[in-house]
Every structure is written in C-alpha cells, then in structure tokens.
Amino acid sequence: MTKRHQEHQSLSDVLKDFVTDNNLQKGLDKVAVRDVWEKVMGPAITKYTQNIKLERDSLFVQLSSSVLREELSYGKEKIITNLNEELGKELIKKLILR
C-alpha cells in the first residue's frame, strides 16, 4: 500500500475545492434559492408557489394566486433584500412574479 503525502485539509475546504473545480456553484445556488424562498416567505406563501427558477441574477416565481402576486409585487425590493440576506450573498437583483 502506498501512502499519500498530502497536507491535511478540512472537509469544508475539500468540498469548496470540489464545487469550484467542477463548476457546481450555479446549480447549488438554484437549489439554495428554493430553500430560502420557503424559509423567508413562510408556509402561507409557499402554498401558492408553483415554480421557482433562478436565471442569472433574476428570480422567476410562479404563483397560483393573482391576488397574492399583486400583493407581493408591492414589496419586491424588501423580498429581494431578505432573500439575499438569508443566502449570504447578493445573488438576486430582479424578482419576476408570474
């Protein structure tokens, strides 16, 4: 058996390197946005959410209630701020409610 002479790295560093080397960050961001939407908006709004899609810096959210869509449209900037805060980075610049 051969021994590998490598420096010791934390698991978190190894995972970060793996994500970077394999260009997986965009995919992970898309999944994180869905989770953060549910957490920030709560179950009442999540119940009417049909689809969430992140493309570049725009978040597309499809809602089944036109009344809710109208209400949320008044607070788009606050929603964007809250989502980015929860994500820990400025990932979303535009929110499109459908």
PDB file of C-alpha atoms in Angstrom:
ATOM      1  CA  MET A   1       0.000   0.000   0.000  1.00  0.00           C
ATOM      2  CA  THR A   2       1.319   3.402  -0.903  1.00  0.00           C
ATOM      3  CA  LYS A   3       0.919   6.345   1.393  1.00  0.00           C
ATOM      4  CA  ARG A   4      -0.088   9.674   0.032  1.00  0.00           C
ATOM      5  CA  HIS A   5       1.843  12.618   1.311  1.00  0.00           C
ATOM      6  CA  GLN A   6      -0.696  15.400   1.309  1.00  0.00           C
ATOM      7  CA  GLU A   7      -1.314  18.153   3.744  1.00  0.00           C
ATOM      8  CA  HIS A   8      -4.382  17.804   5.899  1.00  0.00           C
ATOM      9  CA  GLN A   9      -7.394  19.816   4.798  1.00  0.00           C
ATOM     10  CA  SER A  10     -10.718  20.283   6.464  1.00  0.00           C
ATOM     11  CA  LEU A  11     -13.708  18.641   4.855  1.00  0.00           C
ATOM     12  CA  SER A  12     -15.249  22.045   4.186  1.00  0.00           C
ATOM     13  CA  ASP A  13     -12.149  23.132   2.206  1.00  0.00           C
ATOM     14  CA  VAL A  14     -12.181  19.913   0.191  1.00  0.00           C
ATOM     15  CA  LEU A  15     -15.877  20.374  -0.651  1.00  0.00           C
ATOM     16  CA  LYS A  16     -15.342  24.011  -1.658  1.00  0.00           C
ATOM     17  CA  ASP A  17     -12.497  22.953  -3.950  1.00  0.00           C
ATOM     18  CA  PHE A  18     -14.667  20.202  -5.449  1.00  0.00           C
ATOM     19  CA  VAL A  19     -17.541  22.631  -6.131  1.00  0.00           C
ATOM     20  CA  THR A  20     -15.172  25.165  -7.705  1.00  0.00           C
ATOM     21  CA  ASP A  21     -13.266  22.617  -9.799  1.00  0.00           C
ATOM     22  CA  ASN A  22     -16.472  21.110 -11.207  1.00  0.00           C
ATOM     23  CA  ASN A  23     -18.386  24.399 -11.737  1.00  0.00           C
ATOM     24  CA  LEU A  24     -21.250  23.328  -9.459  1.00  0.00           C
ATOM     25  CA  GLN A  25     -21.893  26.651  -7.696  1.00  0.00           C
ATOM     26  CA  LYS A  26     -24.657  27.799 -10.063  1.00  0.00           C
ATOM     27  CA  GLY A  27     -26.593  24.575  -9.516  1.00  0.00           C
ATOM     28  CA  LEU A  28     -26.154  24.793  -5.764  1.00  0.00           C
ATOM     29  CA  ASP A  29     -27.357  28.402  -5.819  1.00  0.00           C
ATOM     30  CA  LYS A  30     -30.522  27.367  -7.673  1.00  0.00           C
ATOM     31  CA  VAL A  31     -31.311  24.778  -5.005  1.00  0.00           C
ATOM     32  CA  ALA A  32     -30.462  27.193  -2.183  1.00  0.00           C
ATOM     33  CA  VAL A  33     -32.828  29.832  -3.580  1.00  0.00           C
ATOM     34  CA  ARG A  34     -35.751  27.405  -3.416  1.00  0.00           C
ATOM     35  CA  ASP A  35     -34.979  26.541   0.200  1.00  0.00           C
ATOM     36  CA  VAL A  36     -34.510  30.177   1.176  1.00  0.00           C
ATOM     37  CA  TRP A  37     -37.793  31.185  -0.525  1.00  0.00           C
ATOM     38  CA  GLU A  38     -39.680  28.682   1.639  1.00  0.00           C
ATOM     39  CA  LYS A  39     -37.879  29.788   4.786  1.00  0.00           C
ATOM     40  CA  VAL A  40     -38.217  33.559   4.252  1.00  0.00           C
ATOM     41  CA  MET A  41     -41.728  33.657   2.789  1.00  0.00           C
ATOM     42  CA  GLY A  42     -43.274  31.096   5.110  1.00  0.00           C
ATOM     43  CA  PRO A  43     -45.801  28.310   4.562  1.00  0.00           C
ATOM     44  CA  ALA A  44     -48.734  30.603   3.683  1.00  0.00           C
ATOM     45  CA  ILE A  45     -46.992  31.960   0.571  1.00  0.00           C
ATOM     46  CA  THR A  46     -45.133  28.749  -0.230  1.00  0.00           C
ATOM     47  CA  LYS A  47     -48.527  27.021  -0.517  1.00  0.00           C
ATOM     48  CA  TYR A  48     -49.336  29.234  -3.533  1.00  0.00           C
ATOM     49  CA  THR A  49     -45.861  28.964  -5.070  1.00  0.00           C
ATOM     50  CA  GLN A  50     -45.829  26.639  -8.070  1.00  0.00           C
ATOM     51  CA  ASN A  51     -42.371  27.135  -9.543  1.00  0.00           C
ATOM     52  CA  ILE A  52     -39.150  28.937  -8.650  1.00  0.00           C
ATOM     53  CA  LYS A  53     -36.398  29.443 -11.204  1.00  0.00           C
ATOM     54  CA  LEU A  54     -33.119  31.347 -10.911  1.00  0.00           C
ATOM     55  CA  GLU A  55     -31.604  32.551 -14.184  1.00  0.00           C
ATOM     56  CA  ARG A  56     -28.503  34.709 -13.928  1.00  0.00           C
ATOM     57  CA  ASP A  57     -29.461  37.387 -11.408  1.00  0.00           C
ATOM     58  CA  SER A  58     -33.246  37.150 -11.870  1.00  0.00           C
ATOM     59  CA  LEU A  59     -35.597  35.052  -9.765  1.00  0.00           C
ATOM     60  CA  PHE A  60     -38.774  33.907 -11.507  1.00  0.00           C
ATOM     61  CA  VAL A  61     -41.573  32.863  -9.177  1.00  0.00           C
ATOM     62  CA  GLN A  62     -44.798  31.386 -10.491  1.00  0.00           C
ATOM     63  CA  LEU A  63     -47.768  31.861  -8.150  1.00  0.00           C
ATOM     64  CA  SER A  64     -51.213  30.285  -8.368  1.00  0.00           C
ATOM     65  CA  SER A  65     -52.954  33.310  -6.824  1.00  0.00           C
ATOM     66  CA  SER A  66     -53.228  36.546  -8.798  1.00  0.00           C
ATOM     67  CA  VAL A  67     -54.215  38.421  -5.633  1.00  0.00           C
ATOM     68  CA  LEU A  68     -51.070  37.235  -3.825  1.00  0.00           C
ATOM     69  CA  ARG A  69     -48.964  38.099  -6.886  1.00  0.00           C
ATOM     70  CA  GLU A  70     -50.296  41.650  -6.783  1.00  0.00           C
ATOM     71  CA  GLU A  71     -49.672  41.987  -3.043  1.00  0.00           C
ATOM     72  CA  LEU A  72     -46.104  40.668  -3.298  1.00  0.00           C
ATOM     73  CA  SER A  73     -45.336  42.980  -6.219  1.00  0.00           C
ATOM     74  CA  TYR A  74     -45.555  45.967  -3.853  1.00  0.00           C
ATOM     75  CA  GLY A  75     -42.718  44.604  -1.714  1.00  0.00           C
ATOM     76  CA  LYS A  76     -40.324  43.241  -4.339  1.00  0.00           C
ATOM     77  CA  GLU A  77     -37.294  45.196  -3.090  1.00  0.00           C
ATOM     78  CA  LYS A  78     -37.820  44.027   0.503  1.00  0.00           C
ATOM     79  CA  ILE A  79     -38.245  40.416  -0.652  1.00  0.00           C
ATOM     80  CA  ILE A  80     -35.031  40.600  -2.711  1.00  0.00           C
ATOM     81  CA  THR A  81     -33.155  42.078   0.265  1.00  0.00           C
ATOM     82  CA  ASN A  82     -34.429  39.390   2.649  1.00  0.00           C
ATOM     83  CA  LEU A  83     -33.620  36.543   0.261  1.00  0.00           C
ATOM     84  CA  ASN A  84     -30.089  37.817  -0.439  1.00  0.00           C
ATOM     85  CA  GLU A  85     -29.500  38.344   3.275  1.00  0.00           C
ATOM     86  CA  GLU A  86     -30.507  34.760   4.010  1.00  0.00           C
ATOM     87  CA  LEU A  87     -28.344  33.461   1.135  1.00  0.00           C
ATOM     88  CA  GLY A  88     -25.364  35.416   2.465  1.00  0.00           C
ATOM     89  CA  LYS A  89     -24.567  36.980  -0.904  1.00  0.00           C
ATOM     90  CA  GLU A  90     -26.170  39.225  -3.490  1.00  0.00           C
ATOM     91  CA  LEU A  91     -27.436  36.578  -5.855  1.00  0.00           C
ATOM     92  CA  ILE A  92     -30.820  38.052  -6.798  1.00  0.00           C
ATOM     93  CA  LYS A  93     -31.151  41.506  -8.353  1.00  0.00           C
ATOM     94  CA  LYS A  94     -34.538  41.172 -10.005  1.00  0.00           C
ATOM     95  CA  LEU A  95     -37.752  39.415  -8.944  1.00  0.00           C
ATOM     96  CA  ILE A  96     -40.335  38.468 -11.573  1.00  0.00           C
ATOM     97  CA  LEU A  97     -43.685  37.272 -10.281  1.00  0.00           C
ATOM     98  CA  ARG A  98     -45.837  35.309 -12.735  1.00  0.00           C
TER      99      ARG A  98
END
